[in-house]
Coordinates of C-alpha atoms in Angstrom, one line a residue:
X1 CA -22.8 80.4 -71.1
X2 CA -26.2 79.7 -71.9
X3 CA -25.9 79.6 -75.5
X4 CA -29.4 78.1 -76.5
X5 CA -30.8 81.0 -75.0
X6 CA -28.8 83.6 -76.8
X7 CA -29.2 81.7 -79.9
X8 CA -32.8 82.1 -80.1
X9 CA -32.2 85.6 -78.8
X10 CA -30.2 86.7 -81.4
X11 CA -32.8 84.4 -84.0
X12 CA -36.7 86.3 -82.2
X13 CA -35.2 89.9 -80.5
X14 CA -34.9 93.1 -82.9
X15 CA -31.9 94.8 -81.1
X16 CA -32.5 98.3 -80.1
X17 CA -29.5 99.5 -78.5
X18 CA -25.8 98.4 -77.2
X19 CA -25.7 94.7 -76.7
X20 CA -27.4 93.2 -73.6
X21 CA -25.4 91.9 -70.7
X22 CA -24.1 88.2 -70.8
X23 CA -26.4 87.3 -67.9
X24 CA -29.6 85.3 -68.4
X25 CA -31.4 86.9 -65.2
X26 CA -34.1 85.0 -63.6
X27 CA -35.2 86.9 -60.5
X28 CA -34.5 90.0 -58.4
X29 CA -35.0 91.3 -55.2
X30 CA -33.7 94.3 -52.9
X31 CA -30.6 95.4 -54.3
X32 CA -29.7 92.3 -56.2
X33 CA -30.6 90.3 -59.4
X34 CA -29.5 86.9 -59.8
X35 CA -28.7 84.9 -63.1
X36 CA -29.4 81.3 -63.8
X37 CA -27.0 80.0 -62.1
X38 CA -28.2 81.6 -58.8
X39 CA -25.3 84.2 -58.9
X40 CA -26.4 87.6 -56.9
X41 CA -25.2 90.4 -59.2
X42 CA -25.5 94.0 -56.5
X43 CA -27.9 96.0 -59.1
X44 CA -26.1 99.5 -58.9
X45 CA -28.3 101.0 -61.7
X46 CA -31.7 100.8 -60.0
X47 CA -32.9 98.5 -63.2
X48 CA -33.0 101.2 -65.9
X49 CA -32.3 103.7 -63.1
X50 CA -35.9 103.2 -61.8
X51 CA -36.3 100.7 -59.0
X52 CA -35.5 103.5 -56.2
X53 CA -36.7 100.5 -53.6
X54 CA -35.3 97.7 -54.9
X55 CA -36.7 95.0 -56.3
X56 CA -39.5 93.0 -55.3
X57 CA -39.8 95.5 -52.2
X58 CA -43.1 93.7 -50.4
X59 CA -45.4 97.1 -50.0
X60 CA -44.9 97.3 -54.3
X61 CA -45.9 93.6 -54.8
X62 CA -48.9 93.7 -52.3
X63 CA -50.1 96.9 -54.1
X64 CA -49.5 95.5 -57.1
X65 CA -51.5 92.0 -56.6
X66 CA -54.5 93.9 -55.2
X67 CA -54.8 96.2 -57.9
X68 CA -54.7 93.4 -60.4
X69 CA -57.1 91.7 -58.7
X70 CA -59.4 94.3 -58.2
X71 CA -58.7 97.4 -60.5
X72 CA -55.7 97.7 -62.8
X73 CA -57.2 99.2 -66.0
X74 CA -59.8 101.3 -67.4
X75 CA -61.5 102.8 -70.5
X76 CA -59.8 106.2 -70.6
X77 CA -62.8 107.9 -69.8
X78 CA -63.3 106.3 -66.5
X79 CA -62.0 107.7 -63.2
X80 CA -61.4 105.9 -60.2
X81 CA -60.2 107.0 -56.4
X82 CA -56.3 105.9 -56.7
X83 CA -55.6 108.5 -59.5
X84 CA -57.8 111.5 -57.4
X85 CA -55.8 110.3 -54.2
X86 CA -52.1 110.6 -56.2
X87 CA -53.1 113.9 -57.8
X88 CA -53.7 114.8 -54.2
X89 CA -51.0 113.2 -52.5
X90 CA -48.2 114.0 -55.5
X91 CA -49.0 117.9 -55.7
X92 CA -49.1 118.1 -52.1
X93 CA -44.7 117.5 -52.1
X94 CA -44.6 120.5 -55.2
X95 CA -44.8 124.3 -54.8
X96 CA -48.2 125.5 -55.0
X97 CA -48.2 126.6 -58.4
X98 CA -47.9 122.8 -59.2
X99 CA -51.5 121.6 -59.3
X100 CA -52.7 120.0 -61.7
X101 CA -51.4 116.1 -62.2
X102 CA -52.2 113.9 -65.4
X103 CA -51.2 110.3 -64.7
X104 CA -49.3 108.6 -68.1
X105 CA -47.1 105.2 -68.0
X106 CA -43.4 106.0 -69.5
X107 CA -40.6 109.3 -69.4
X108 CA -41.4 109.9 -73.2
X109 CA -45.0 110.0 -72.7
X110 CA -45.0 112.6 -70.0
X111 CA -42.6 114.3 -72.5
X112 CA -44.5 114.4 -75.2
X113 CA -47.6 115.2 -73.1
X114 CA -45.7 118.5 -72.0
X115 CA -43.8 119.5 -75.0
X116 CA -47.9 119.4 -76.5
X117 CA -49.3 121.4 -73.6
X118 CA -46.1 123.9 -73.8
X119 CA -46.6 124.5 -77.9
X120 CA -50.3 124.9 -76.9
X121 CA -50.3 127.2 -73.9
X122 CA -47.5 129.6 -75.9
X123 CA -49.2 129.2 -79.4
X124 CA -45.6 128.5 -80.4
X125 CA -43.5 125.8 -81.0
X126 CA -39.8 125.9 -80.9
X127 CA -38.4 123.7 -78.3
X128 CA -34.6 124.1 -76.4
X129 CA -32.8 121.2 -74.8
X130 CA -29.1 120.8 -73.8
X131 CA -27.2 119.0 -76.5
X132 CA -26.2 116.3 -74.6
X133 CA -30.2 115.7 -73.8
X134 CA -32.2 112.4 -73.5
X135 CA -36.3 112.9 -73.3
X136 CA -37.4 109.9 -74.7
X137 CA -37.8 107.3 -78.3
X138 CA -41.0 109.2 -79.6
X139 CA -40.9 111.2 -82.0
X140 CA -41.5 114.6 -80.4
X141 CA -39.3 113.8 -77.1
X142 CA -37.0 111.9 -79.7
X143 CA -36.5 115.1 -81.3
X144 CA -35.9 117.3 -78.2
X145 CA -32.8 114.2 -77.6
X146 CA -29.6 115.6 -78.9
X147 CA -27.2 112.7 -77.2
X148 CA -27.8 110.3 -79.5
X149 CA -30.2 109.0 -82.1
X150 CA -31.1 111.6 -84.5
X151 CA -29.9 110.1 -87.8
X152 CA -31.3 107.8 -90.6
X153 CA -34.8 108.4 -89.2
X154 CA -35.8 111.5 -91.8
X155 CA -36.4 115.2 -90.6
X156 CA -37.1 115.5 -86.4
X157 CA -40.0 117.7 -85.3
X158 CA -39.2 121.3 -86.6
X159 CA -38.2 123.8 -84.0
X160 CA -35.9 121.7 -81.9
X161 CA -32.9 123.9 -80.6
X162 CA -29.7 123.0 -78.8
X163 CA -28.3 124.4 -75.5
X164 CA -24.8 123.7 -74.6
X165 CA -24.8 121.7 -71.7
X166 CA -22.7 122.8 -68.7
X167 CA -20.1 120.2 -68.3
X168 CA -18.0 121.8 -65.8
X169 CA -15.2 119.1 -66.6
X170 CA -14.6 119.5 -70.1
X171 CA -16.6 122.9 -71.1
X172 CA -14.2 125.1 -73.1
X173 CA -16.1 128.0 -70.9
X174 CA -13.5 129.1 -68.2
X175 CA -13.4 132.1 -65.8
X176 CA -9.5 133.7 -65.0
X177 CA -9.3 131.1 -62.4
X178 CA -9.5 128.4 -64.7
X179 CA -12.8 127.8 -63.2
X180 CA -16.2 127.0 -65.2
X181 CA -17.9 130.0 -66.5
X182 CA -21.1 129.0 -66.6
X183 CA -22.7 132.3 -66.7
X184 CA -21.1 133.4 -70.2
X185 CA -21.5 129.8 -71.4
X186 CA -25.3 129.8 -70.9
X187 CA -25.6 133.3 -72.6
X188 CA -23.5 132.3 -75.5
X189 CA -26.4 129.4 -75.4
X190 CA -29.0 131.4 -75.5
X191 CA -27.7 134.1 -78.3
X192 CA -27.1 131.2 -80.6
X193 CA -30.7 130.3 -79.7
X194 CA -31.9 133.9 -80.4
X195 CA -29.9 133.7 -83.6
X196 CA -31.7 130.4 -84.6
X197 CA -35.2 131.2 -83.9
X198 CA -38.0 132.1 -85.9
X199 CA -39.4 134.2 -83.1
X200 CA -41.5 131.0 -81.8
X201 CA -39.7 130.0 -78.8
X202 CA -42.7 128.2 -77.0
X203 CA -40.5 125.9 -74.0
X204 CA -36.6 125.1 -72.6
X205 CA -37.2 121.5 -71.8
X206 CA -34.2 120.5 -69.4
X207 CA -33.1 117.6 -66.6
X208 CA -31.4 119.2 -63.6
X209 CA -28.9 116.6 -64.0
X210 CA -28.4 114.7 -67.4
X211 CA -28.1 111.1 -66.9
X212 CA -27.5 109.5 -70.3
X213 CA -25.5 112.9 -71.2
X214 CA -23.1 111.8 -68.9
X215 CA -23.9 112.9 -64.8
X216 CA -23.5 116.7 -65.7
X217 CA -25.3 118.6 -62.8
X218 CA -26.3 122.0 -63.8
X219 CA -24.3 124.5 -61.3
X220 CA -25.9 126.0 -58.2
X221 CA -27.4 129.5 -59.8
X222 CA -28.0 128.0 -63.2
X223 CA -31.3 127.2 -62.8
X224 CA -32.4 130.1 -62.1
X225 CA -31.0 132.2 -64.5
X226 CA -32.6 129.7 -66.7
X227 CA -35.4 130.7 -65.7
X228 CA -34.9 134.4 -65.8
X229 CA -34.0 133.7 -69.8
X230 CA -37.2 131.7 -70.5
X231 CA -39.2 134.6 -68.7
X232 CA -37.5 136.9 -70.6
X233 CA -38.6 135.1 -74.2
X234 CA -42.1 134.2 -72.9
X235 CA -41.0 130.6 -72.6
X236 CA -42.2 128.1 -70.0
X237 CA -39.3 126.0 -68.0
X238 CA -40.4 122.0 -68.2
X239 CA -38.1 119.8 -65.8
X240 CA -38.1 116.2 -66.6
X241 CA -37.3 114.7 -63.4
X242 CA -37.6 111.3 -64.6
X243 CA -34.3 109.9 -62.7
X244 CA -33.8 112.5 -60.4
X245 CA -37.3 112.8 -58.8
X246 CA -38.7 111.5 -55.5
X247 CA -35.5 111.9 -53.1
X248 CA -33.2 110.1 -56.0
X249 CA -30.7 113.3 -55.4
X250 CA -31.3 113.9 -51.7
X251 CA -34.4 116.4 -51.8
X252 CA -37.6 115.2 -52.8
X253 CA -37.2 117.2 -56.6
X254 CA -33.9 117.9 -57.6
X255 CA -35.1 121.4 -58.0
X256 CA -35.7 121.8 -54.8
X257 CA -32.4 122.4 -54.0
X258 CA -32.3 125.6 -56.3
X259 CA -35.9 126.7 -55.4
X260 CA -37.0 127.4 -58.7
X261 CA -40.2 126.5 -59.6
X262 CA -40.9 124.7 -63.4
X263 CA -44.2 125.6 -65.3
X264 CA -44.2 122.3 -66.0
X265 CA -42.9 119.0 -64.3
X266 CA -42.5 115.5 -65.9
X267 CA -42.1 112.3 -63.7
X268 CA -41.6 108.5 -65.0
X269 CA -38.9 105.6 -63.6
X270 CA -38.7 106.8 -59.6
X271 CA -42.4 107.5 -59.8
X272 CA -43.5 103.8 -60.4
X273 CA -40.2 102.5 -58.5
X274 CA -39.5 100.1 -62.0
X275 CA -42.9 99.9 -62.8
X276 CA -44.4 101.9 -65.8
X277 CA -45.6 104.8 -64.4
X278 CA -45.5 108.8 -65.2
X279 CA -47.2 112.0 -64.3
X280 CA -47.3 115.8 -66.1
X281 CA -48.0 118.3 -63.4
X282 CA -48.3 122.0 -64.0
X283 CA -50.1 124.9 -62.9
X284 CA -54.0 125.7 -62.8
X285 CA -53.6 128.5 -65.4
X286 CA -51.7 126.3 -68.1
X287 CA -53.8 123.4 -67.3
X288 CA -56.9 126.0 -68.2
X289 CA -55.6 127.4 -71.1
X290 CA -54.6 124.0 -72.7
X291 CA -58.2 122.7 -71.9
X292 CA -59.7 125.7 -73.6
X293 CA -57.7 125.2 -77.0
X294 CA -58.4 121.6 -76.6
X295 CA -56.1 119.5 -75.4
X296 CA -55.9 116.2 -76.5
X297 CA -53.6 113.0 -74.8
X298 CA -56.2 110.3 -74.5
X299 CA -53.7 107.6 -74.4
X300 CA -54.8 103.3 -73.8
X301 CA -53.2 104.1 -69.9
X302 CA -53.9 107.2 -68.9
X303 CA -55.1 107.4 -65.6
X304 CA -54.9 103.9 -65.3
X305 CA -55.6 102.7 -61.5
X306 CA -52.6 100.1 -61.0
X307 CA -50.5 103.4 -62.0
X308 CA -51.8 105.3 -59.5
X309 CA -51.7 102.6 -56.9
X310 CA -48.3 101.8 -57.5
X311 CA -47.1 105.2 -57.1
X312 CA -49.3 106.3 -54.3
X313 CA -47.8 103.1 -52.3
X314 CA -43.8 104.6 -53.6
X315 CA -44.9 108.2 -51.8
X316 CA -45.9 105.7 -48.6
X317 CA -42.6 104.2 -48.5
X318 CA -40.4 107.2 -49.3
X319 CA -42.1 108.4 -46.4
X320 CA -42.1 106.3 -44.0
X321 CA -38.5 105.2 -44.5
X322 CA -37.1 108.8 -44.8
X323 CA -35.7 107.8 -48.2
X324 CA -35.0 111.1 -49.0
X325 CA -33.1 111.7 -46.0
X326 CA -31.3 108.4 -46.3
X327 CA -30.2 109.4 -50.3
X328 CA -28.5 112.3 -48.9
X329 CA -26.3 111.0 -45.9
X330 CA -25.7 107.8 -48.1
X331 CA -24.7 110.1 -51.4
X332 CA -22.1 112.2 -48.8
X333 CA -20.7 108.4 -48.3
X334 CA -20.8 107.6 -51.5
X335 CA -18.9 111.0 -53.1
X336 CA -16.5 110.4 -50.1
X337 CA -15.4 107.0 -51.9
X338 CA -15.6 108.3 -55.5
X339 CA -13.5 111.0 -54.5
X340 CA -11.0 108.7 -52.7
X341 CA -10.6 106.6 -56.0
X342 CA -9.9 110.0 -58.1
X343 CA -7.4 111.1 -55.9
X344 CA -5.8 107.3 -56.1
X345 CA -6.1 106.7 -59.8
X346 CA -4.5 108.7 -62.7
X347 CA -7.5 107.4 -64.7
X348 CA -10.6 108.6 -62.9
X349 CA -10.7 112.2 -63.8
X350 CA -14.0 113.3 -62.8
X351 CA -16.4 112.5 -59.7
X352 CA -19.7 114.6 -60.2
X353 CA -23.8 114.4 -59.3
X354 CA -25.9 114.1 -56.2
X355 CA -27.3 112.1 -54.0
X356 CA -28.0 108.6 -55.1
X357 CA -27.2 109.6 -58.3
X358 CA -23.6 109.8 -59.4
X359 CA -21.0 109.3 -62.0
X360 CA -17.2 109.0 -62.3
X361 CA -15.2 109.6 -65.8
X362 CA -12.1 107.2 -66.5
X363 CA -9.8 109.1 -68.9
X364 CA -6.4 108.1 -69.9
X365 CA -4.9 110.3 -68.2
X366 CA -6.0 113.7 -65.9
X367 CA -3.7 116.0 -67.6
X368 CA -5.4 115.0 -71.8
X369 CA -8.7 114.0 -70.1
X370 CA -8.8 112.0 -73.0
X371 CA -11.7 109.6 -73.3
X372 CA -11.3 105.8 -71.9
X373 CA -14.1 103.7 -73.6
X374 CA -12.5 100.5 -73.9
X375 CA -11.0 101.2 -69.9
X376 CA -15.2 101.8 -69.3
X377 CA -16.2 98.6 -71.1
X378 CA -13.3 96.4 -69.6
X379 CA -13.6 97.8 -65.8
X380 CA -17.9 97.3 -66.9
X381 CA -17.0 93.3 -67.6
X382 CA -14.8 93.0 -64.7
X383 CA -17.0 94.5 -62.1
X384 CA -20.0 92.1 -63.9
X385 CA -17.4 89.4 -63.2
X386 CA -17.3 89.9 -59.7
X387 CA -21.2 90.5 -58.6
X388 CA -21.9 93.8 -59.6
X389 CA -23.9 95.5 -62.3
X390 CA -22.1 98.8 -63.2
X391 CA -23.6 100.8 -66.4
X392 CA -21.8 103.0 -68.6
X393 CA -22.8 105.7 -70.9
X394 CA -23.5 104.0 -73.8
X395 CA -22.5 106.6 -76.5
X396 CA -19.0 107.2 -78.3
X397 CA -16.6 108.8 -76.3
X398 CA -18.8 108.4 -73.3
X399 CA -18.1 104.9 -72.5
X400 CA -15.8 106.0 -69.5
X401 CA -18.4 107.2 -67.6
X402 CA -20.0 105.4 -65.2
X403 CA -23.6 106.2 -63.6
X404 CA -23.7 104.8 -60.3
X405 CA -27.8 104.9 -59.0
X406 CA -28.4 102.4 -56.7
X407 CA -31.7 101.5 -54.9
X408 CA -32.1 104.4 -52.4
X409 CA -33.0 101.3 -50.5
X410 CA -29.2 99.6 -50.1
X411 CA -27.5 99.3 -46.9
X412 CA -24.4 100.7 -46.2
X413 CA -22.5 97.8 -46.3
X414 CA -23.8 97.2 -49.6
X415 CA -23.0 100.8 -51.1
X416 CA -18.9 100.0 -49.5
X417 CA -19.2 96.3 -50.8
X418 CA -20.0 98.0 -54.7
X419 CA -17.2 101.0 -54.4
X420 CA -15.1 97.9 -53.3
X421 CA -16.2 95.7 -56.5
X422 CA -15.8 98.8 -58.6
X423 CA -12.5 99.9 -57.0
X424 CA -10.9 96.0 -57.3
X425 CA -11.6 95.7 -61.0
X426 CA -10.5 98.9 -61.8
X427 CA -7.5 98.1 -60.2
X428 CA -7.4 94.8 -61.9
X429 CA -8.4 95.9 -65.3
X430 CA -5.0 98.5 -65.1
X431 CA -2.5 95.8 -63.9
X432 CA -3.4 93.3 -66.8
X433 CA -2.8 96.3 -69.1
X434 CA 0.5 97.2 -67.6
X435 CA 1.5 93.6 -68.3

């Protein structure tokens, strides 16, 4: 235990979430980090669910030393090729309606960006997330966050409106069958959304699957009738994409799969593979209409050269390596071992997401489904123990479920070798409790 160290930490660091993991880490690359002690720890969150090719992947780090040497940052005014050339390269993977690209540094940002370019296009400016949401720490994408964080900080952004979100596990929505309803559920949504408004509903702002909220993929069909309800109201669709973009859930765009097109798409982690990198793209017409009421984002990194370097070399790779291809077939592994462990273990009641981008739910027991957070945080420090890096949903009555997003990057052997890890300390963490 490096105790010094987390001295001074505790002494210098303002904390700003749940408590940091008991590893000093001193270097990463491909699918692993390694502490001070030169233990590899398999990294099977990505970073902060961001480093889709690893770490230290040798395209990234030649990109990124040229740019630095050459041309990393601008005055905001300035344009250079790199951020023409992604604009180019980034709209040329989107429907055609998806044309124009602005190039920002973080998820909030791009958030912000578009809920500003949604309240301006529509001249209104109520906003609709699911309640189990995560956008972002600024105050407008804050606001538009119902999962955690909204009080002792003073009034959010007026206009902010809840959705339930469709948690086919636990929603109280259920057809004859016993199966999830999500059809009624998303219209009771929406009346209690028609109830609330004041008759400015200017965007639904939505992740095809909600990451922090716990892996809840929104069912095949729900999109779209999303969509139909936002046309309905004269609101425009915004998909943040920010973890599940650029082949993280086995298409390029997680909304791919549904073919339904946003108004207006926001990109961040997989865009700058762990580097600080975002786009807002959206269509000619709103991009018009904002720029004729006068749009203003003129941010210290926008359209910042490194950005666009970094993320035209992540297209190059994802391309190149059929990453996209390669998150599917390796997510059909990876579901295949999830699902083995819920049909072995009393306590994993829920295997759900897609792609390289899944989530399993310890509960006490599959009959109560009721919550397991200390099961979560004990399996968390057991699989630590043994080499691998699991996270947890980090808010209460969430901590038994896992989000598994490794590097879409990993071997095979390495993807078996973390199921393994994660299978062995759940095995070990239930035998200690049974005495």
């Amino acid at each position: 235990m490096d105790t010094t160290f987390w001295d001074e930490a505790d002494r210098l660091l303002i904390r700003y979430g749940s408590g940091f993991t008991p590893r000093v880490i001193e270097r990463a690359s491909g699918v692993h980090v390694f502490d001070r002690q030169g233990t590899p720890i398999l990294d099977f969150t990505s970073g902060q669910m961001s480093a889709i090719l690893g770490h230290a992947h040798p395209d990234i780090v030649a990109t990124v030393s040229s740019a630095v040497a050459s041309l990393d940052h601008l005055f905001s005014g300035m344009l250079s090729t790199p951020v023409v050339e992604l604009a180019a390269r980034l709209t040329a993977t989107l429907p055609a309606e998806l044309s124009k690209m602005m190039l920002l540094t973080t998820g909030a940002e791009a958030n912000e960006a578009a809920i500003k370019m949604a309240k301006l296009a529509t001249g209104r400016y109520e906003i609709v997330s699911f309640d189990r949401s995560w956008h972002g720490m600024t105050q407008g994408a804050a606001s538009a966050t119902f999962s955690a964080g909204r009080r002792g900080y003073g009034p959010p952004v007026p206009g902010n409106l809840a959705l339930p979100a469709p948690n086919a596990y636990r929603s109280p929505f259920r057809s004859a069958d016993g199966s999830h309803d999500w059809e009624s559920e998303l219209a009771y949504g929406f009346a209690l959304v028609d109830q609330q408004s004041s008759g400015s509903l200017a965007a639904c702002l939505v992740e095809p699957v909600l990451s922090s909220g716990g892996i809840i993929e929104l069912p095949p069909g729900y999109l779209r009738r999303l969509r139909e309800l936002c046309d309905e109201r004269g609101m425009l669709l915004i998909l943040d994409e920010a973890q599940t973009g650029l082949g993280r859930t086995g298409t390029m765009y997680a909304f791919d799969r549904d073919g339904v097109t946003p108004d207006i798409l926001t990109l961040s982690k997989t865009l700058g593979a762990g580097l600080p990198v975002a786009a807002v793209v959206t269509s000619a017409e709103i991009e018009q209409t904002c720029h004729e009421r006068g749009f203003l984002f003129y941010t210290t990194h926008v359209s910042d050269p490194l950005a666009a370097s970094v993320a035209l070399t992540v297209l190059d790779v994802i391309e190149r390596e059929n990453l996209v291809e390669r998150a599917a077939r390796l997510g059909d592994l990876l579901a295949d071992r999830l699902r083995a462990l819920r049909d072995a273990y009393e306590v994993v009641g829920d295997v759900r997401g897609r792609g390289l981008l899944q989530g399993i739910e310890l509960v006490r027991d599959k009959t109560s489904k009721a919550p397991a957070d200390a099961l979560g945080n004990a399996v968390t420090a057991a699989c630590l123990d043994r080499g691998l890096h699991m996270n947890i949903v980090q808010l209460p009555g969430m901590g038994g479920i896992f989000r598994i997003a490794p590097p879409l990057t990993i071997s095979e052997d390495d993807l078996h070798a973390g199921v393994d890890i994660l299978e062995a300390s759940l095995k070990a963490v239930l035998d200690d409790a049974a005495g």
